Amino acid sequence: DIQMTQSPASLSASLEEIVTITCQASQDIGNWLAWYQQKPGKSPQLLIYGATSLADGVPSRFSGSRSGTQYSLKISRLQVEDPGIYYCLQGYSAPYTFGAGTKLELK
Amino acid sequence: EVQLVESGGGLVQPGRSLKLSCAASGFTFSNYYMAWVRQAPKKGLEWVATISTSGSRTYYPDSVKGRFTISRDNAKSSLYLQMNSLKSEDTATYYCARHGRLLDFWGPGTMVTVSS
């Protein structure tokens, strides 16, 4: 099975700050990587698919990148509505696996 | 507008069965793979099952293989999850998701509690 190691587990950042979350895949998954945001009591919302493509309606301050088997989600200027839990997902091969999540809070 | 609405959750005893349903609208259901994902209380996300457009191919992780069965009715735009031999560790919110750009749309979820 492909393991997705997500870091950090939690972080606290100030408004307008740049935030980066990473997921390390245990093997090559190409661009079969998505990022999700989940707010309390809600279902996850797709932010990024194909490692770098922005989902419809998602603000441009969110971006995804890839370097080998390391994938990153960047929030360029943290806004008040951005706190939540962020997950990566590999869809390269079953069993599809999520990262453990990153809890993002406002400082 | 894409909508997915799950139903069928509730309290069930260990070893018993439960069937979840997901009603889809706002897109051509038969054109998409579909999936179930679950989330135990205060825990992360776990993929549970995926089904192909025709229903001929299904995929499961080892944690539910042999106990859970995903199915679909394209005429009714509905997705199902039959869960047998339920265990306490199956307690979770179960989400129905469209397998477009990976899992691109999710329903609000239905809670399943396995307890005596």
PDB file of C-alpha atoms in Angstrom:
ATOM      1  CA  ASP A   1       0.000   0.000   0.000  1.00  0.00           C
ATOM      2  CA  ILE A   2       1.125   3.576  -0.676  1.00  0.00           C
ATOM      3  CA  GLN A   3       1.748   5.579   2.479  1.00  0.00           C
ATOM      4  CA  MET A   4       1.177   9.345   2.587  1.00  0.00           C
ATOM      5  CA  THR A   5       3.204  11.087   5.295  1.00  0.00           C
ATOM      6  CA  GLN A   6       1.717  14.515   5.957  1.00  0.00           C
ATOM      7  CA  SER A   7       3.384  17.302   7.918  1.00  0.00           C
ATOM      8  CA  PRO A   8       3.082  19.210  10.096  1.00  0.00           C
ATOM      9  CA  ALA A   9       0.307  17.664  12.186  1.00  0.00           C
ATOM     10  CA  SER A  10      -0.704  21.125  13.306  1.00  0.00           C
ATOM     11  CA  LEU A  11       0.326  24.711  12.830  1.00  0.00           C
ATOM     12  CA  SER A  12      -0.674  28.157  13.933  1.00  0.00           C
ATOM     13  CA  ALA A  13      -0.213  31.122  11.627  1.00  0.00           C
ATOM     14  CA  SER A  14      -1.141  34.802  11.456  1.00  0.00           C
ATOM     15  CA  LEU A  15      -3.383  36.524   8.941  1.00  0.00           C
ATOM     16  CA  GLU A  16      -1.621  37.234   5.624  1.00  0.00           C
ATOM     17  CA  GLU A  17       1.139  34.747   6.483  1.00  0.00           C
ATOM     18  CA  ILE A  18       2.340  32.138   3.979  1.00  0.00           C
ATOM     19  CA  VAL A  19       1.484  28.567   4.990  1.00  0.00           C
ATOM     20  CA  THR A  20       2.904  25.356   3.511  1.00  0.00           C
ATOM     21  CA  ILE A  21       1.742  21.794   4.150  1.00  0.00           C
ATOM     22  CA  THR A  22       3.508  18.792   2.671  1.00  0.00           C
ATOM     23  CA  CYS A  23       2.749  15.158   1.866  1.00  0.00           C
ATOM     24  CA  GLN A  24       5.452  12.625   1.117  1.00  0.00           C
ATOM     25  CA  ALA A  25       4.394   9.596  -0.901  1.00  0.00           C
ATOM     26  CA  SER A  26       6.111   6.257  -0.199  1.00  0.00           C
ATOM     27  CA  GLN A  27       6.427   5.628  -3.943  1.00  0.00           C
ATOM     28  CA  ASP A  28       5.817   7.328  -7.266  1.00  0.00           C
ATOM     29  CA  ILE A  29       2.195   8.442  -7.661  1.00  0.00           C
ATOM     30  CA  GLY A  30       2.675  10.792 -10.589  1.00  0.00           C
ATOM     31  CA  ASN A  31       0.240  13.670 -10.337  1.00  0.00           C
ATOM     32  CA  TRP A  32      -2.513  11.570  -8.734  1.00  0.00           C
ATOM     33  CA  LEU A  33      -2.688  13.794  -5.679  1.00  0.00           C
ATOM     34  CA  ALA A  34      -5.478  15.952  -4.314  1.00  0.00           C
ATOM     35  CA  TRP A  35      -5.785  18.353  -1.390  1.00  0.00           C
ATOM     36  CA  TYR A  36      -8.905  18.881   0.707  1.00  0.00           C
ATOM     37  CA  GLN A  37     -10.042  21.334   3.351  1.00  0.00           C
ATOM     38  CA  GLN A  38     -12.427  20.194   6.072  1.00  0.00           C
ATOM     39  CA  LYS A  39     -14.162  22.505   8.508  1.00  0.00           C
ATOM     40  CA  PRO A  40     -15.818  21.289  11.750  1.00  0.00           C
ATOM     41  CA  GLY A  41     -19.009  19.356  11.122  1.00  0.00           C
ATOM     42  CA  LYS A  42     -18.640  19.586   7.346  1.00  0.00           C
ATOM     43  CA  SER A  43     -17.562  17.259   4.568  1.00  0.00           C
ATOM     44  CA  PRO A  44     -14.166  17.765   2.886  1.00  0.00           C
ATOM     45  CA  GLN A  45     -13.962  20.255   0.021  1.00  0.00           C
ATOM     46  CA  LEU A  46     -11.620  19.731  -2.918  1.00  0.00           C
ATOM     47  CA  LEU A  47      -8.954  22.420  -3.263  1.00  0.00           C
ATOM     48  CA  ILE A  48      -6.344  20.975  -5.633  1.00  0.00           C
ATOM     49  CA  TYR A  49      -6.385  18.001  -8.006  1.00  0.00           C
ATOM     50  CA  GLY A  50      -3.741  16.588 -10.306  1.00  0.00           C
ATOM     51  CA  ALA A  51      -1.178  17.868  -7.769  1.00  0.00           C
ATOM     52  CA  THR A  52      -1.253  21.419  -9.164  1.00  0.00           C
ATOM     53  CA  SER A  53      -4.704  22.219 -10.631  1.00  0.00           C
ATOM     54  CA  LEU A  54      -7.020  24.528  -8.717  1.00  0.00           C
ATOM     55  CA  ALA A  55     -10.564  23.208  -8.255  1.00  0.00           C
ATOM     56  CA  ASP A  56     -13.483  25.342  -9.419  1.00  0.00           C
ATOM     57  CA  GLY A  57     -14.312  28.216  -7.092  1.00  0.00           C
ATOM     58  CA  VAL A  58     -11.197  27.858  -4.953  1.00  0.00           C
ATOM     59  CA  PRO A  59      -9.369  31.136  -4.258  1.00  0.00           C
ATOM     60  CA  SER A  60      -6.106  31.653  -6.119  1.00  0.00           C
ATOM     61  CA  ARG A  61      -4.171  32.039  -2.863  1.00  0.00           C
ATOM     62  CA  PHE A  62      -4.220  28.212  -2.733  1.00  0.00           C
ATOM     63  CA  SER A  63      -1.672  26.419  -4.904  1.00  0.00           C
ATOM     64  CA  GLY A  64      -0.186  22.958  -5.213  1.00  0.00           C
ATOM     65  CA  SER A  65       3.258  21.820  -6.272  1.00  0.00           C
ATOM     66  CA  ARG A  66       5.244  18.642  -6.717  1.00  0.00           C
ATOM     67  CA  SER A  67       8.897  17.759  -6.357  1.00  0.00           C
ATOM     68  CA  GLY A  68       9.430  14.077  -7.049  1.00  0.00           C
ATOM     69  CA  THR A  69       7.310  12.233  -4.500  1.00  0.00           C
ATOM     70  CA  GLN A  70       6.852  15.275  -2.257  1.00  0.00           C
ATOM     71  CA  TYR A  71       3.726  17.334  -2.684  1.00  0.00           C
ATOM     72  CA  SER A  72       2.981  20.722  -1.171  1.00  0.00           C
ATOM     73  CA  LEU A  73      -0.064  22.870  -0.571  1.00  0.00           C
ATOM     74  CA  LYS A  74       0.651  26.572  -0.185  1.00  0.00           C
ATOM     75  CA  ILE A  75      -1.667  29.275   1.092  1.00  0.00           C
ATOM     76  CA  SER A  76      -0.060  32.487  -0.041  1.00  0.00           C
ATOM     77  CA  ARG A  77      -1.857  34.909   2.309  1.00  0.00           C
ATOM     78  CA  LEU A  78      -3.771  33.265   5.144  1.00  0.00           C
ATOM     79  CA  GLN A  79      -7.326  34.550   5.515  1.00  0.00           C
ATOM     80  CA  VAL A  80      -9.777  34.329   8.404  1.00  0.00           C
ATOM     81  CA  GLU A  81     -11.828  31.642   6.614  1.00  0.00           C
ATOM     82  CA  ASP A  82      -8.864  29.298   6.019  1.00  0.00           C
ATOM     83  CA  PRO A  83      -8.527  27.508   9.406  1.00  0.00           C
ATOM     84  CA  GLY A  84      -9.562  23.878   9.312  1.00  0.00           C
ATOM     85  CA  ILE A  85      -8.030  20.471   8.733  1.00  0.00           C
ATOM     86  CA  TYR A  86      -6.236  19.822   5.452  1.00  0.00           C
ATOM     87  CA  TYR A  87      -5.773  16.363   3.938  1.00  0.00           C
ATOM     88  CA  CYS A  88      -3.899  15.012   0.965  1.00  0.00           C
ATOM     89  CA  LEU A  89      -5.148  11.982  -0.983  1.00  0.00           C
ATOM     90  CA  GLN A  90      -3.303   9.716  -3.391  1.00  0.00           C
ATOM     91  CA  GLY A  91      -5.449   8.299  -6.169  1.00  0.00           C
ATOM     92  CA  TYR A  92      -2.720   6.488  -8.078  1.00  0.00           C
ATOM     93  CA  SER A  93      -3.630   3.000  -6.951  1.00  0.00           C
ATOM     94  CA  ALA A  94      -6.035   1.258  -4.599  1.00  0.00           C
ATOM     95  CA  PRO A  95      -6.175   1.285  -1.676  1.00  0.00           C
ATOM     96  CA  TYR A  96      -6.418   5.058  -2.026  1.00  0.00           C
ATOM     97  CA  THR A  97      -4.825   6.648   1.007  1.00  0.00           C
ATOM     98  CA  PHE A  98      -5.135   9.953   2.798  1.00  0.00           C
ATOM     99  CA  GLY A  99      -2.540  11.811   4.780  1.00  0.00           C
ATOM    100  CA  ALA A 100      -3.189  12.021   8.518  1.00  0.00           C
ATOM    101  CA  GLY A 101      -4.253  15.651   8.258  1.00  0.00           C
ATOM    102  CA  THR A 102      -2.903  19.075   9.242  1.00  0.00           C
ATOM    103  CA  LYS A 103      -4.866  21.207  11.675  1.00  0.00           C
ATOM    104  CA  LEU A 104      -4.433  24.855  10.748  1.00  0.00           C
ATOM    105  CA  GLU A 105      -5.315  27.534  13.275  1.00  0.00           C
ATOM    106  CA  LEU A 106      -5.130  31.302  13.345  1.00  0.00           C
ATOM    107  CA  LYS A 107      -2.623  32.788  15.715  1.00  0.00           C
TER     108      LYS A 107
ATOM    109  CA  GLU B   1     -25.473  21.843  -9.052  1.00  0.00           C
ATOM    110  CA  VAL B   2     -23.944  18.548  -7.980  1.00  0.00           C
ATOM    111  CA  GLN B   3     -25.705  17.105  -4.938  1.00  0.00           C
ATOM    112  CA  LEU B   4     -25.032  13.918  -3.008  1.00  0.00           C
ATOM    113  CA  VAL B   5     -27.228  12.999  -0.059  1.00  0.00           C
ATOM    114  CA  GLU B   6     -26.533   9.974   2.113  1.00  0.00           C
ATOM    115  CA  SER B   7     -29.093   8.139   4.227  1.00  0.00           C
ATOM    116  CA  GLY B   8     -29.471   4.937   6.203  1.00  0.00           C
ATOM    117  CA  GLY B   9     -27.113   5.546   9.091  1.00  0.00           C
ATOM    118  CA  GLY B  10     -27.991   4.821  12.702  1.00  0.00           C
ATOM    119  CA  LEU B  11     -27.220   2.700  15.740  1.00  0.00           C
ATOM    120  CA  VAL B  12     -26.578  -0.988  15.080  1.00  0.00           C
ATOM    121  CA  GLN B  13     -25.318  -3.847  17.222  1.00  0.00           C
ATOM    122  CA  PRO B  14     -21.975  -5.520  16.549  1.00  0.00           C
ATOM    123  CA  GLY B  15     -22.289  -8.351  14.049  1.00  0.00           C
ATOM    124  CA  ARG B  16     -25.408  -6.932  12.446  1.00  0.00           C
ATOM    125  CA  SER B  17     -25.878  -5.385   8.998  1.00  0.00           C
ATOM    126  CA  LEU B  18     -26.769  -1.970   7.653  1.00  0.00           C
ATOM    127  CA  LYS B  19     -27.263  -0.567   4.164  1.00  0.00           C
ATOM    128  CA  LEU B  20     -26.417   3.015   3.289  1.00  0.00           C
ATOM    129  CA  SER B  21     -27.803   4.881   0.295  1.00  0.00           C
ATOM    130  CA  CYS B  22     -26.659   7.951  -1.587  1.00  0.00           C
ATOM    131  CA  ALA B  23     -28.954   9.916  -3.895  1.00  0.00           C
ATOM    132  CA  ALA B  24     -27.120  11.828  -6.622  1.00  0.00           C
ATOM    133  CA  SER B  25     -28.328  14.738  -8.721  1.00  0.00           C
ATOM    134  CA  GLY B  26     -26.984  17.574 -10.837  1.00  0.00           C
ATOM    135  CA  PHE B  27     -24.718  15.424 -13.036  1.00  0.00           C
ATOM    136  CA  THR B  28     -24.880  12.341 -15.268  1.00  0.00           C
ATOM    137  CA  PHE B  29     -24.461   9.718 -12.574  1.00  0.00           C
ATOM    138  CA  SER B  30     -23.757   6.851 -14.968  1.00  0.00           C
ATOM    139  CA  ASN B  31     -20.656   8.617 -16.326  1.00  0.00           C
ATOM    140  CA  TYR B  32     -18.749   8.622 -13.040  1.00  0.00           C
ATOM    141  CA  TYR B  33     -17.039   6.187 -10.770  1.00  0.00           C
ATOM    142  CA  MET B  34     -18.365   6.649  -7.230  1.00  0.00           C
ATOM    143  CA  ALA B  35     -16.883   6.045  -3.791  1.00  0.00           C
ATOM    144  CA  TRP B  36     -17.536   5.794  -0.067  1.00  0.00           C
ATOM    145  CA  VAL B  37     -15.180   7.356   2.461  1.00  0.00           C
ATOM    146  CA  ARG B  38     -15.529   7.232   6.250  1.00  0.00           C
ATOM    147  CA  GLN B  39     -14.304   9.235   9.190  1.00  0.00           C
ATOM    148  CA  ALA B  40     -14.298   7.876  12.721  1.00  0.00           C
ATOM    149  CA  PRO B  41     -15.075  10.437  15.453  1.00  0.00           C
ATOM    150  CA  LYS B  42     -12.205  12.923  15.812  1.00  0.00           C
ATOM    151  CA  LYS B  43     -10.116  10.893  13.332  1.00  0.00           C
ATOM    152  CA  GLY B  44      -8.895  11.210   9.766  1.00  0.00           C
ATOM    153  CA  LEU B  45     -10.385  10.084   6.478  1.00  0.00           C
ATOM    154  CA  GLU B  46     -10.388   6.473   5.257  1.00  0.00           C
ATOM    155  CA  TRP B  47     -11.360   5.361   1.760  1.00  0.00           C
ATOM    156  CA  VAL B  48     -13.861   2.485   1.975  1.00  0.00           C
ATOM    157  CA  ALA B  49     -14.937   1.510  -1.547  1.00  0.00           C
ATOM    158  CA  THR B  50     -15.050   2.529  -5.204  1.00  0.00           C
ATOM    159  CA  ILE B  51     -17.287   1.291  -8.007  1.00  0.00           C
ATOM    160  CA  SER B  52     -16.913   1.665 -11.760  1.00  0.00           C
ATOM    161  CA  THR B  53     -19.499   3.351 -13.981  1.00  0.00           C
ATOM    162  CA  SER B  54     -21.259   0.108 -14.903  1.00  0.00           C
ATOM    163  CA  GLY B  55     -20.774  -1.483 -11.513  1.00  0.00           C
ATOM    164  CA  SER B  56     -18.719  -4.308 -12.956  1.00  0.00           C
ATOM    165  CA  ARG B  57     -15.587  -3.369 -11.023  1.00  0.00           C
ATOM    166  CA  THR B  58     -15.330  -2.701  -7.313  1.00  0.00           C
ATOM    167  CA  TYR B  59     -12.399  -1.915  -5.047  1.00  0.00           C
ATOM    168  CA  TYR B  60     -12.001  -2.130  -1.262  1.00  0.00           C
ATOM    169  CA  PRO B  61      -9.273  -1.785   1.350  1.00  0.00           C
ATOM    170  CA  ASP B  62      -8.449  -4.872   3.420  1.00  0.00           C
ATOM    171  CA  SER B  63     -10.229  -3.373   6.445  1.00  0.00           C
ATOM    172  CA  VAL B  64     -13.664  -3.895   4.874  1.00  0.00           C
ATOM    173  CA  LYS B  65     -13.059  -6.426   2.084  1.00  0.00           C
ATOM    174  CA  GLY B  66     -15.453  -9.371   2.389  1.00  0.00           C
ATOM    175  CA  ARG B  67     -17.771  -7.472   4.748  1.00  0.00           C
ATOM    176  CA  PHE B  68     -18.811  -4.397   2.730  1.00  0.00           C
ATOM    177  CA  THR B  69     -20.323  -4.337  -0.763  1.00  0.00           C
ATOM    178  CA  ILE B  70     -20.647  -1.235  -2.902  1.00  0.00           C
ATOM    179  CA  SER B  71     -23.295  -1.168  -5.631  1.00  0.00           C
ATOM    180  CA  ARG B  72     -25.162   1.295  -7.789  1.00  0.00           C
ATOM    181  CA  ASP B  73     -28.399   1.761  -9.706  1.00  0.00           C
ATOM    182  CA  ASN B  74     -27.735   4.092 -12.612  1.00  0.00           C
ATOM    183  CA  ALA B  75     -31.435   4.307 -13.488  1.00  0.00           C
ATOM    184  CA  LYS B  76     -32.098   5.725 -10.032  1.00  0.00           C
ATOM    185  CA  SER B  77     -28.844   7.738  -9.774  1.00  0.00           C
ATOM    186  CA  SER B  78     -28.186   5.969  -6.513  1.00  0.00           C
ATOM    187  CA  LEU B  79     -25.171   4.485  -4.769  1.00  0.00           C
ATOM    188  CA  TYR B  80     -25.294   1.923  -1.988  1.00  0.00           C
ATOM    189  CA  LEU B  81     -23.050   0.411   0.662  1.00  0.00           C
ATOM    190  CA  GLN B  82     -24.095  -2.879   2.214  1.00  0.00           C
ATOM    191  CA  MET B  83     -22.228  -3.357   5.479  1.00  0.00           C
ATOM    192  CA  ASN B  84     -22.239  -6.795   7.102  1.00  0.00           C
ATOM    193  CA  SER B  85     -20.614  -8.206  10.244  1.00  0.00           C
ATOM    194  CA  LEU B  86     -20.243  -4.706  11.628  1.00  0.00           C
ATOM    195  CA  LYS B  87     -17.600  -4.020  14.260  1.00  0.00           C
ATOM    196  CA  SER B  88     -17.186  -1.213  16.775  1.00  0.00           C
ATOM    197  CA  GLU B  89     -14.295   0.110  14.666  1.00  0.00           C
ATOM    198  CA  ASP B  90     -16.740   0.703  11.801  1.00  0.00           C
ATOM    199  CA  THR B  91     -18.295   3.528  13.827  1.00  0.00           C
ATOM    200  CA  ALA B  92     -17.886   6.624  11.659  1.00  0.00           C
ATOM    201  CA  THR B  93     -19.505   9.204   9.458  1.00  0.00           C
ATOM    202  CA  TYR B  94     -19.830   7.723   5.983  1.00  0.00           C
ATOM    203  CA  TYR B  95     -19.509  10.022   2.997  1.00  0.00           C
ATOM    204  CA  CYS B  96     -20.574   9.357  -0.562  1.00  0.00           C
ATOM    205  CA  ALA B  97     -18.202  10.975  -3.082  1.00  0.00           C
ATOM    206  CA  ARG B  98     -18.013  11.408  -6.828  1.00  0.00           C
ATOM    207  CA  HIS B  99     -14.857   9.988  -8.377  1.00  0.00           C
ATOM    208  CA  GLY B 100     -14.304  12.773 -10.924  1.00  0.00           C
ATOM    209  CA  ARG B 101     -11.107  14.714 -10.387  1.00  0.00           C
ATOM    210  CA  LEU B 102     -10.264  12.187  -7.721  1.00  0.00           C
ATOM    211  CA  LEU B 103     -13.012  12.689  -5.111  1.00  0.00           C
ATOM    212  CA  ASP B 104     -14.364  16.024  -6.273  1.00  0.00           C
ATOM    213  CA  PHE B 105     -17.793  16.265  -4.641  1.00  0.00           C
ATOM    214  CA  TRP B 106     -18.872  14.865  -1.292  1.00  0.00           C
ATOM    215  CA  GLY B 107     -22.196  14.493   0.464  1.00  0.00           C
ATOM    216  CA  PRO B 108     -22.778  15.756   4.022  1.00  0.00           C
ATOM    217  CA  GLY B 109     -22.402  12.243   5.423  1.00  0.00           C
ATOM    218  CA  THR B 110     -24.452   9.818   7.503  1.00  0.00           C
ATOM    219  CA  MET B 111     -23.397   8.608  10.943  1.00  0.00           C
ATOM    220  CA  VAL B 112     -23.108   4.911  11.736  1.00  0.00           C
ATOM    221  CA  THR B 113     -22.652   3.829  15.347  1.00  0.00           C
ATOM    222  CA  VAL B 114     -21.856   0.201  16.086  1.00  0.00           C
ATOM    223  CA  SER B 115     -22.509  -0.517  19.736  1.00  0.00           C
ATOM    224  CA  SER B 116     -24.383  -2.929  21.959  1.00  0.00           C
TER     225      SER B 116
END
